Short mmCIF file of C-alpha atoms and ligand atoms in Angstrom, two decimals:
data_model
loop_
_atom_site.label_atom_id
_atom_site.label_comp_id
_atom_site.label_asym_id
_atom_site.label_seq_id
_atom_site.Cartn_x
_atom_site.Cartn_y
_atom_site.Cartn_z
CA MET A 132 21.79 10.53 -19.21
CA ASN A 133 24.08 8.70 -16.24
CA ASP A 134 26.18 6.15 -16.94
CA LEU A 135 24.07 3.41 -15.11
CA MET A 136 20.99 4.66 -17.08
CA ASN A 137 22.68 4.18 -20.41
CA LYS A 138 23.66 0.59 -19.57
CA ILE A 139 20.24 -0.02 -18.36
CA VAL A 140 18.48 1.48 -21.25
CA SER A 141 20.69 -0.26 -23.70
CA LEU A 142 20.18 -3.53 -22.15
CA CYS A 143 16.62 -3.23 -22.24
CA LYS A 144 17.00 -2.35 -25.99
CA ARG A 145 19.50 -5.18 -26.89
CA ARG A 146 17.63 -7.87 -24.94
CA GLY A 147 14.21 -7.15 -25.56
CA PHE A 148 12.81 -5.84 -22.35
CA ILE A 149 11.86 -2.12 -23.61
CA TYR A 150 11.92 -0.65 -27.12
CA PRO A 151 11.64 3.17 -28.06
CA GLY A 152 8.15 3.45 -29.19
CA SER A 153 7.31 4.11 -32.98
CA GLU A 154 11.06 3.55 -33.86
CA ILE A 155 10.73 2.55 -37.54
CA TYR A 156 8.98 6.10 -37.90
CA GLY A 157 11.84 7.99 -36.19
CA GLY A 158 10.24 7.36 -32.82
CA LEU A 159 7.71 9.12 -30.54
CA ALA A 160 9.43 10.98 -27.89
CA ASN A 161 8.94 9.26 -24.21
CA ALA A 162 6.93 6.62 -25.55
CA TYR A 163 8.00 2.94 -25.28
CA ASP A 164 7.12 -0.56 -25.98
CA TYR A 165 7.71 -3.67 -23.74
CA GLY A 166 9.27 -6.32 -25.35
CA PRO A 167 9.08 -10.19 -25.10
CA LEU A 168 11.11 -10.06 -21.77
CA GLY A 169 9.78 -6.74 -20.46
CA VAL A 170 6.13 -8.01 -20.71
CA GLU A 171 7.03 -10.80 -18.77
CA LEU A 172 8.83 -8.68 -16.11
CA LYS A 173 5.93 -6.06 -15.82
CA ASN A 174 3.23 -9.10 -15.80
CA ASN A 175 5.17 -10.65 -13.03
CA ILE A 176 5.16 -7.46 -10.98
CA LYS A 177 1.16 -6.94 -11.77
CA ASN A 178 0.52 -10.78 -10.82
CA LEU A 179 2.48 -10.49 -7.58
CA TRP A 180 0.85 -7.41 -6.52
CA TRP A 181 -2.54 -8.53 -7.30
CA LYS A 182 -1.86 -12.08 -5.53
CA LYS A 183 -0.78 -10.19 -2.55
CA PHE A 184 -3.05 -7.19 -1.96
CA VAL A 185 -5.99 -8.65 -3.67
CA GLN A 186 -6.51 -12.59 -3.97
CA SER A 187 -4.69 -13.23 -0.56
CA ARG A 188 -7.03 -11.09 1.39
CA ASP A 189 -10.65 -11.18 2.57
CA ASP A 190 -11.03 -7.32 2.82
CA MET A 191 -10.05 -6.52 -0.90
CA VAL A 192 -11.85 -6.81 -4.12
CA GLY A 193 -10.41 -5.97 -7.50
CA LEU A 194 -11.76 -3.90 -10.62
CA ASP A 195 -11.25 -3.10 -14.15
CA SER A 196 -13.17 -0.03 -14.99
CA ALA A 197 -12.97 1.85 -18.42
CA ILE A 198 -10.01 4.13 -19.47
CA ILE A 199 -12.90 6.71 -20.81
CA MET A 200 -15.43 7.73 -18.26
CA SER A 201 -18.28 10.41 -18.32
CA PRO A 202 -16.53 13.91 -18.32
CA LYS A 203 -18.63 14.59 -15.41
CA VAL A 204 -16.29 12.16 -13.19
CA TRP A 205 -13.32 14.31 -13.74
CA GLU A 206 -15.38 17.57 -13.32
CA ALA A 207 -16.76 16.26 -9.90
CA SER A 208 -13.19 14.92 -8.89
CA GLY A 209 -11.58 18.45 -9.39
CA HIS A 210 -9.24 17.17 -12.27
CA THR A 211 -10.50 19.44 -14.86
CA GLY A 212 -9.45 22.37 -12.91
CA ALA A 213 -6.35 23.87 -11.42
CA GLY A 214 -6.22 20.87 -9.20
CA PHE A 215 -4.79 18.87 -12.06
CA SER A 216 -2.66 21.42 -13.66
CA ASP A 217 1.11 22.08 -13.66
CA SER A 218 2.36 25.80 -13.82
CA LEU A 219 4.35 26.04 -16.98
CA VAL A 220 6.91 28.88 -18.24
CA GLU A 221 8.27 28.86 -21.76
CA CYS A 222 11.78 30.51 -22.71
CA GLN A 223 11.11 33.00 -25.12
CA LYS A 224 14.13 32.25 -27.10
CA CYS A 225 14.12 28.71 -27.70
CA HIS A 226 10.42 28.07 -26.67
CA GLU A 227 11.20 25.26 -24.64
CA ARG A 228 8.74 24.74 -21.92
CA PHE A 229 9.43 23.64 -18.29
CA ARG A 230 7.51 23.08 -15.19
CA LEU A 231 7.74 25.90 -12.92
CA ASP A 232 8.53 23.78 -9.91
CA GLN A 233 11.66 21.86 -11.84
CA ILE A 234 13.48 25.19 -12.89
CA ASP A 235 15.06 28.58 -11.14
CA MET A 236 13.56 31.37 -12.86
CA SER A 237 16.24 33.46 -11.40
CA LYS A 238 18.79 31.56 -13.56
CA SER A 239 19.49 31.18 -17.19
CA CYS A 240 17.62 28.66 -19.47
CA PRO A 241 18.60 25.32 -18.95
CA ASN A 242 18.34 24.61 -22.64
CA CYS A 243 19.77 27.68 -24.56
CA GLU A 244 21.45 29.63 -21.55
CA ALA A 245 19.22 32.57 -22.27
CA LYS A 246 18.83 34.82 -19.30
CA ASN A 247 15.70 36.64 -17.80
CA ASN A 248 13.54 35.50 -21.05
CA PHE A 249 10.80 33.29 -19.43
CA THR A 250 7.13 33.92 -19.94
CA GLU A 251 4.87 34.44 -16.89
CA PRO A 252 3.75 31.40 -15.33
CA ARG A 253 0.62 29.82 -16.67
CA GLN A 254 -1.71 26.82 -15.67
CA PHE A 255 -1.50 23.88 -17.84
CA ASN A 256 -4.22 21.20 -17.23
CA ILE A 257 -2.68 17.45 -17.91
CA LEU A 258 -5.76 15.77 -18.42
CA MET A 259 -5.61 14.02 -22.03
CA LYS A 260 -8.39 15.16 -24.37
CA THR A 261 -10.05 12.94 -26.78
CA PHE A 262 -13.38 13.08 -28.94
CA LEU A 263 -16.06 10.61 -29.13
CA GLY A 264 -18.48 10.22 -31.88
CA ALA A 265 -17.85 9.71 -35.79
CA VAL A 266 -19.87 12.77 -36.99
CA GLU A 267 -17.99 16.12 -37.08
CA GLY A 268 -20.25 18.76 -34.88
CA GLU A 269 -21.65 16.08 -32.62
CA LYS A 270 -18.14 14.98 -31.22
CA ALA A 271 -17.90 14.90 -27.61
CA VAL A 272 -15.02 16.09 -25.68
CA ALA A 273 -14.03 13.10 -23.15
CA TYR A 274 -10.82 12.32 -21.17
CA LEU A 275 -8.35 9.59 -20.97
CA ARG A 276 -8.28 8.66 -17.20
CA GLY A 277 -5.59 10.61 -15.48
CA GLU A 278 -5.45 8.10 -12.74
CA THR A 279 -7.14 4.74 -12.12
CA ALA A 280 -8.58 5.82 -8.48
CA GLN A 281 -11.81 7.49 -10.23
CA GLY A 282 -13.14 4.23 -11.35
CA MET A 283 -13.05 2.81 -8.03
CA PHE A 284 -14.68 5.91 -6.39
CA VAL A 285 -17.63 5.83 -9.00
CA ASN A 286 -18.03 2.06 -8.60
CA PHE A 287 -18.00 2.30 -4.70
CA LYS A 288 -21.91 1.74 -4.48
CA ASN A 289 -22.06 -0.89 -7.09
CA ILE A 290 -19.33 -2.80 -5.15
CA LEU A 291 -21.03 -2.54 -1.99
CA ASP A 292 -24.39 -3.94 -3.34
CA THR A 293 -22.78 -6.98 -4.97
CA THR A 294 -20.20 -7.76 -2.39
CA ARG A 295 -21.62 -7.16 0.87
CA LYS A 296 -18.49 -5.78 2.07
CA THR A 297 -18.19 -3.65 5.18
CA LEU A 298 -15.81 -1.33 6.54
CA PRO A 299 -12.77 -1.38 6.64
CA PHE A 300 -12.46 -2.84 2.88
CA GLY A 301 -10.64 -1.93 -0.23
CA ILE A 302 -10.93 -1.89 -3.95
CA ALA A 303 -7.84 -2.33 -6.34
CA GLN A 304 -7.30 -1.81 -9.83
CA ILE A 305 -4.32 -2.09 -12.19
CA GLY A 306 -4.29 -0.15 -15.61
CA LYS A 307 -3.32 2.68 -17.87
CA ALA A 308 -3.53 6.15 -17.04
CA PHE A 309 -2.61 9.18 -18.99
CA ARG A 310 -1.33 12.64 -18.67
CA ASN A 311 -0.20 15.46 -20.72
CA GLU A 312 3.24 15.74 -18.77
CA ILE A 313 5.29 18.96 -19.51
CA THR A 314 8.32 17.61 -18.86
CA PRO A 315 8.30 13.72 -19.43
CA GLY A 316 11.55 11.95 -19.51
CA ASN A 317 14.39 9.73 -17.81
CA PHE A 318 13.31 6.85 -19.87
CA ILE A 319 10.18 4.99 -18.37
CA PHE A 320 10.12 7.21 -15.29
CA ARG A 321 7.89 9.94 -16.52
CA THR A 322 5.74 9.23 -19.69
CA ARG A 323 2.57 10.58 -20.83
CA GLU A 324 0.96 6.77 -20.90
CA PHE A 325 1.86 4.67 -17.98
CA GLU A 326 0.33 2.01 -15.91
CA GLN A 327 -0.78 2.20 -12.14
CA MET A 328 -1.49 -0.37 -9.30
CA GLU A 329 -3.88 1.50 -7.01
CA ILE A 330 -5.67 0.70 -3.78
CA GLU A 331 -8.70 2.69 -2.58
CA TYR A 332 -9.05 1.53 1.20
CA PHE A 333 -12.34 2.52 2.92
CA VAL A 334 -12.23 3.51 6.60
CA ARG A 335 -13.98 5.31 9.26
CA GLU A 336 -12.78 8.69 9.61
CA ALA A 337 -11.78 8.16 13.34
CA GLU A 338 -9.50 5.44 12.22
CA TRP A 339 -7.53 6.96 9.19
CA GLU A 340 -4.18 7.43 10.92
CA LYS A 341 -4.13 3.79 12.09
CA TRP A 342 -5.03 2.64 8.48
CA PHE A 343 -2.40 5.13 7.03
CA GLU A 344 0.43 3.51 9.09
CA TYR A 345 -0.73 0.18 8.30
CA TRP A 346 -0.39 0.76 4.73
CA LEU A 347 2.89 2.23 4.86
CA ASN A 348 3.97 -0.86 6.27
CA GLU A 349 2.35 -2.87 3.57
CA MET A 350 4.05 -0.86 0.83
CA LYS A 351 7.40 -1.02 2.79
CA ASP A 352 6.80 -4.88 2.76
CA TRP A 353 6.06 -5.02 -0.96
CA LEU A 354 9.27 -2.98 -1.64
CA LYS A 355 11.22 -5.82 0.36
CA ILE A 356 9.47 -8.53 -1.67
CA ILE A 357 10.38 -7.00 -5.06
CA GLY A 358 14.22 -6.57 -3.82
CA VAL A 359 14.27 -2.68 -3.27
CA ARG A 360 16.43 -1.99 -0.66
CA GLU A 361 15.64 0.18 2.20
CA LYS A 362 18.72 2.35 2.28
CA LYS A 363 17.82 3.45 -1.26
CA LEU A 364 14.48 4.58 -0.15
CA ASN A 365 13.22 8.04 1.40
CA PHE A 366 9.82 8.71 2.86
CA ASN A 367 8.94 12.56 2.47
CA ASP A 368 5.92 13.69 4.43
CA ILE A 369 4.41 16.33 1.95
CA MET A 370 3.81 19.74 3.49
CA GLU A 371 0.37 21.29 3.38
CA GLY A 372 0.28 23.56 0.33
CA GLU A 373 2.50 21.23 -1.68
CA ARG A 374 0.00 18.06 -1.44
CA ALA A 375 -2.54 16.91 -4.34
CA HIS A 376 -5.87 18.79 -4.22
CA TYR A 377 -7.89 16.00 -2.46
CA SER A 378 -4.99 15.05 0.13
CA LYS A 379 -5.13 15.70 3.88
CA ARG A 380 -1.79 13.81 4.31
CA THR A 381 0.61 12.25 1.75
CA ILE A 382 3.90 10.58 1.78
CA ASP A 383 5.81 10.20 -1.22
CA ILE A 384 8.23 7.13 -1.23
CA GLU A 385 11.20 8.18 -3.15
CA TYR A 386 13.78 5.93 -4.68
CA GLU A 387 17.49 6.80 -5.38
CA PHE A 388 17.28 6.54 -9.25
CA PRO A 389 20.66 7.17 -11.09
CA PHE A 390 19.13 10.42 -12.11
CA GLY A 391 18.20 11.49 -8.42
CA LEU A 392 15.98 10.87 -5.88
CA LYS A 393 12.53 10.79 -7.16
CA GLU A 394 8.94 9.70 -6.34
CA LEU A 395 8.34 6.15 -6.62
CA TYR A 396 5.10 5.63 -5.19
CA GLY A 397 2.61 7.77 -3.07
CA LEU A 398 0.53 7.14 -0.16
CA ALA A 399 -2.42 9.51 0.50
CA TYR A 400 -5.29 10.14 2.91
CA ARG A 401 -8.00 11.49 0.52
CA GLY A 402 -10.64 12.05 3.37
CA ASP A 403 -14.00 11.77 2.00
CA PHE A 404 -13.35 14.25 -0.79
CA ASP A 405 -14.21 11.86 -3.73
CA LEU A 406 -17.21 9.92 -2.57
CA LYS A 407 -18.70 13.11 -1.29
CA ASN A 408 -18.05 14.86 -4.95
CA HIS A 409 -19.62 11.61 -6.52
CA PHE A 410 -22.20 10.67 -4.21
CA LYS A 411 -24.91 13.53 -3.08
CA GLU A 412 -26.44 11.03 -0.59
CA PRO A 413 -24.00 8.99 1.97
CA PRO A 414 -23.39 5.93 0.06
CA TYR A 415 -22.33 3.69 3.35
CA LYS A 416 -24.83 2.42 5.92
CA ASP A 417 -23.58 0.61 9.09
CA ALA A 418 -25.28 -2.69 9.40
CA ASP A 419 -26.25 -2.03 12.96
CA PRO A 420 -27.27 1.78 13.01
CA PRO A 421 -27.21 3.25 16.26
CA ALA A 422 -30.72 3.59 18.01
CA GLY A 423 -32.82 6.46 16.93
CA GLY A 424 -31.44 5.78 13.28
CA GLY A 425 -28.79 7.20 11.18
CA GLY A 426 -25.51 5.22 10.60
CA GLU A 427 -25.06 6.76 7.20
CA PHE A 428 -22.04 8.28 6.11
CA TRP A 429 -19.23 9.00 3.56
CA PRO A 430 -16.18 6.76 4.48
CA HIS A 431 -12.88 8.06 4.27
CA VAL A 432 -10.04 6.59 2.11
CA ILE A 433 -6.52 5.89 2.29
CA GLU A 434 -4.94 5.26 -0.92
CA PRO A 435 -1.53 3.36 -1.73
CA SER A 436 -0.58 4.33 -5.46
CA LEU A 437 2.12 2.52 -7.27
CA GLY A 438 3.47 3.11 -10.72
CA VAL A 439 3.88 -0.16 -12.49
CA ASP A 440 6.65 1.51 -14.88
CA ARG A 441 8.68 2.92 -12.19
CA THR A 442 8.24 -0.30 -10.17
CA VAL A 443 10.09 -1.97 -13.49
CA LEU A 444 12.84 1.01 -13.53
CA ALA A 445 13.66 0.39 -9.78
CA VAL A 446 13.54 -3.15 -10.01
CA LEU A 447 16.08 -3.09 -12.78
CA CYS A 448 18.37 -0.46 -11.17
CA GLU A 449 18.30 -2.54 -8.21
CA ALA A 450 19.14 -5.86 -9.99
CA TYR A 451 21.80 -4.49 -12.66
CA ASP A 452 25.27 -5.66 -11.43
CA ASP A 453 28.09 -5.31 -13.85
CA SER A 454 30.87 -5.29 -10.83
CA GLU A 455 32.50 -8.57 -12.34
CA LYS A 456 34.56 -8.32 -15.19
CA ASP A 457 32.99 -9.44 -18.43
CA ARG A 458 29.82 -10.37 -16.80
CA VAL A 459 26.35 -8.37 -16.54
CA VAL A 460 24.09 -9.95 -14.04
CA LEU A 461 20.50 -9.11 -13.37
CA LYS A 462 19.94 -10.30 -9.79
CA LEU A 463 16.16 -9.96 -10.24
CA PRO A 464 14.03 -11.54 -7.64
CA PRO A 465 13.55 -15.25 -8.97
CA LYS A 466 9.64 -14.45 -8.90
CA LEU A 467 10.04 -11.52 -11.06
CA ALA A 468 12.76 -12.98 -13.52
CA PRO A 469 11.13 -13.24 -17.09
CA TYR A 470 12.67 -17.01 -17.32
CA LYS A 471 12.68 -19.12 -14.23
CA ALA A 472 15.11 -21.46 -15.74
CA ALA A 473 16.94 -22.18 -19.21
CA VAL A 474 17.55 -25.59 -20.45
CA PHE A 475 20.61 -26.40 -22.78
CA PRO A 476 21.67 -29.59 -24.22
CA LEU A 477 25.61 -29.65 -23.58
CA LEU A 478 25.99 -30.32 -27.72
CA ALA A 479 23.50 -29.46 -30.16
CA ASN A 480 24.88 -32.12 -32.47
CA LYS A 481 24.02 -35.02 -30.50
CA PRO A 482 20.34 -36.00 -31.13
CA GLU A 483 20.24 -37.96 -27.74
CA LEU A 484 21.23 -35.10 -25.79
CA VAL A 485 18.90 -32.71 -27.65
CA LYS A 486 15.81 -35.39 -27.17
CA LEU A 487 16.49 -35.66 -23.46
CA ALA A 488 16.87 -31.79 -22.93
CA ARG A 489 13.90 -30.89 -25.14
CA LYS A 490 11.88 -33.41 -23.16
CA ILE A 491 13.07 -31.76 -19.91
CA TYR A 492 12.16 -28.41 -21.24
CA ASP A 493 8.60 -29.35 -22.32
CA ASP A 494 7.91 -30.87 -18.95
CA LEU A 495 8.95 -27.56 -17.22
CA ARG A 496 7.33 -25.63 -19.40
CA LYS A 497 3.96 -26.78 -18.22
CA ASP A 498 4.79 -24.79 -14.61
CA PHE A 499 7.28 -22.12 -15.35
CA MET A 500 8.57 -19.95 -17.99
CA VAL A 501 11.61 -21.47 -19.45
CA ALA A 502 14.09 -20.29 -22.03
CA TRP A 503 15.84 -22.96 -24.36
CA ASP A 504 19.25 -22.30 -25.90
CA ASP A 505 21.34 -24.72 -27.84
CA ARG A 506 24.04 -22.22 -29.46
CA GLY A 507 27.71 -21.72 -28.87
CA ASN A 508 29.47 -23.05 -25.88
CA ILE A 509 27.99 -23.34 -22.18
CA GLY A 510 29.63 -20.35 -20.62
CA LYS A 511 28.44 -17.97 -23.47
CA ARG A 512 25.02 -19.30 -22.61
CA TYR A 513 25.05 -18.87 -18.77
CA TYR A 514 26.45 -15.15 -19.54
CA SER A 515 23.55 -14.47 -22.11
CA GLN A 516 20.94 -15.97 -19.46
CA ASP A 517 22.62 -13.84 -16.32
CA GLU A 518 22.04 -10.85 -18.37
CA ILE A 519 18.44 -11.11 -18.46
CA GLY A 520 18.29 -12.52 -14.95
CA THR A 521 17.21 -16.21 -15.38
CA PRO A 522 18.04 -17.87 -11.92
CA PHE A 523 18.68 -21.30 -12.91
CA CYS A 524 20.34 -23.02 -16.00
CA ILE A 525 20.05 -26.67 -16.59
CA THR A 526 22.57 -28.68 -18.65
CA VAL A 527 21.99 -31.94 -20.15
CA ASP A 528 25.32 -33.78 -20.57
CA PHE A 529 26.51 -37.40 -21.37
CA GLU A 530 26.10 -38.38 -17.64
CA SER A 531 22.23 -37.37 -17.73
CA LEU A 532 21.90 -40.16 -20.21
CA GLU A 533 23.39 -42.54 -17.65
CA ASN A 534 22.30 -41.44 -14.48
CA ASP A 535 19.04 -39.34 -15.05
CA ASP A 536 20.19 -36.35 -13.58
CA ILE A 537 21.35 -32.77 -14.75
CA THR A 538 23.40 -29.88 -13.66
CA VAL A 539 21.71 -26.76 -12.27
CA ARG A 540 23.94 -23.78 -11.98
CA ASP A 541 22.70 -20.72 -9.87
CA ARG A 542 22.83 -17.54 -11.45
CA ASP A 543 23.86 -15.60 -8.13
CA THR A 544 26.59 -18.10 -6.58
CA MET A 545 27.50 -19.65 -10.17
CA LYS A 546 27.55 -22.89 -8.20
CA GLN A 547 26.64 -25.98 -9.85
CA GLU A 548 24.89 -29.07 -8.48
CA ARG A 549 23.47 -32.28 -9.78
CA VAL A 550 19.81 -32.87 -9.36
CA LYS A 551 17.72 -35.88 -10.58
CA ILE A 552 15.45 -35.20 -13.31
CA LYS A 553 12.45 -36.48 -11.48
CA ASP A 554 13.12 -33.96 -8.69
CA LEU A 555 13.82 -30.88 -10.97
CA SER A 556 10.58 -29.22 -10.96
CA GLN A 557 10.04 -29.61 -7.18
CA CYS A 558 13.60 -28.22 -6.79
CA ILE A 559 12.87 -25.30 -8.75
CA LYS A 560 9.62 -24.56 -7.05
CA LYS A 561 11.39 -24.59 -3.93
CA LEU A 562 14.09 -22.32 -4.93
CA LEU A 563 11.39 -19.71 -6.01
N1 GAP B 797 -4.36 8.32 -7.57
C1 GAP B 797 -3.15 9.07 -7.13
C2 GAP B 797 -2.26 9.48 -8.05
O1 GAP B 797 -2.50 9.16 -9.08
P1 GAP B 797 0.26 10.52 -8.10
O2 GAP B 797 1.36 10.60 -7.30
O3 GAP B 797 -0.20 11.60 -9.34
O4 GAP B 797 -1.16 10.13 -7.50
C3 GAP B 797 0.79 7.91 -8.49
O5 GAP B 797 0.70 8.98 -9.09
C4 GAP B 797 1.77 7.06 -9.16
O6 GAP B 797 1.81 6.84 -10.38
C5 GAP B 797 3.43 7.88 -8.84
O7 GAP B 797 3.92 7.63 -7.42
C6 GAP B 797 3.94 7.30 -9.88
O8 GAP B 797 4.63 5.83 -9.37
C7 GAP B 797 3.07 7.02 -10.92
N2 GAP B 797 3.06 8.00 -11.95
C8 GAP B 797 2.42 9.18 -12.03
N3 GAP B 797 2.75 10.10 -12.82
C9 GAP B 797 3.58 9.22 -13.81
C10 GAP B 797 4.18 9.36 -15.22
N4 GAP B 797 4.13 10.52 -15.76
N5 GAP B 797 4.98 8.61 -15.53
C11 GAP B 797 5.09 7.20 -15.02
N6 GAP B 797 4.66 7.05 -13.75
C12 GAP B 797 3.80 8.01 -13.11
#
């Protein structure tokens, strides 16, 4: 793995962001567990997204649909067929498998160097199968969802009936998706179990282009908010023939990861493909149908689709900074940082300092995630918080006992200023 990736993976393990999955049993390849800091970072990303795209808007509603749905859903959506398959070739010498689009068949095997020794390409469906029911013979095949999107399509009519939304409007969902990827890898970039944040935005066909542009700008805005610089992005308009089976236009938003320029998010125009496959009758009726009746149709859909884990990885890549000697800083946007502040008593063996620091810590915890550290010298405590991205460190010293103020040290500028204890919570809120 690339040097920067190695540093990020090692920091994630060492500080409790992301652990290799099932580690005590020798690990499970390409499976990861989010640790105490990782779950905070991931939740902050998901909560920010939900607030921006669901709670702050009149034209959006949320959903949390089941991971296991009727197999008929996946048959209707085209996912059980060739549409959700990868072409796979196998090296006949070392038996390593590759995705056809990721290797050059005219060259030797990237694993064992064998020449001209690949099998013919064959289709491999990546929906993950499971079995329902306890009694052998009665077990029914089902699938773990391959995208969160389908839960939103099959509930389209339920949502219309219960919310009285009119076009244009959208449904959003955050949740796990599963794919039997042939070549998972690059840490949390491509795994078989991952999380998505997806929007299905329903529009009239005549307006799809306008809304496609609109959602592209919304995605750009989101990337700015989470600290991903535009110069690290590439917008790849996917050619016909290379798009997913349901898509009439797709832009892949690619990010310059340490291992290359790769898809971070996708924006697709799915037309009426999904609603038409799920609903025999047009599921939408205009509130004021045209004279002479009618006004029933299948809305078209624009889909901004974002991977949560790829967001975590891009955010970590952007934030990681070891340009200063002996200091690693995660320059996370404060809104995403696991801890917003850390509180230190200057000396752990002075009960009066510990008592006041503890009170400040307990008060701040009512509003923010706050860390406590009373070990070692202050410099080491600062560096320890820098490495996990804590924006502010608060030190309680002897002056604090006299003047009711503390030192606030800024992660990025390393500047320190005295702030009155009574103003502290407000001050952090403002900086966030
Ligand atoms: N509903 C549309 C859809 O699922 P996709 O391009 O297949 O489209 C959308 O996936 C996003 O989900 C990707 O842009 C990526 O962020 C994330 N994603 C897809 N496969 C993934 C995997 N194996 N591991 C991690 N994230 C993945």
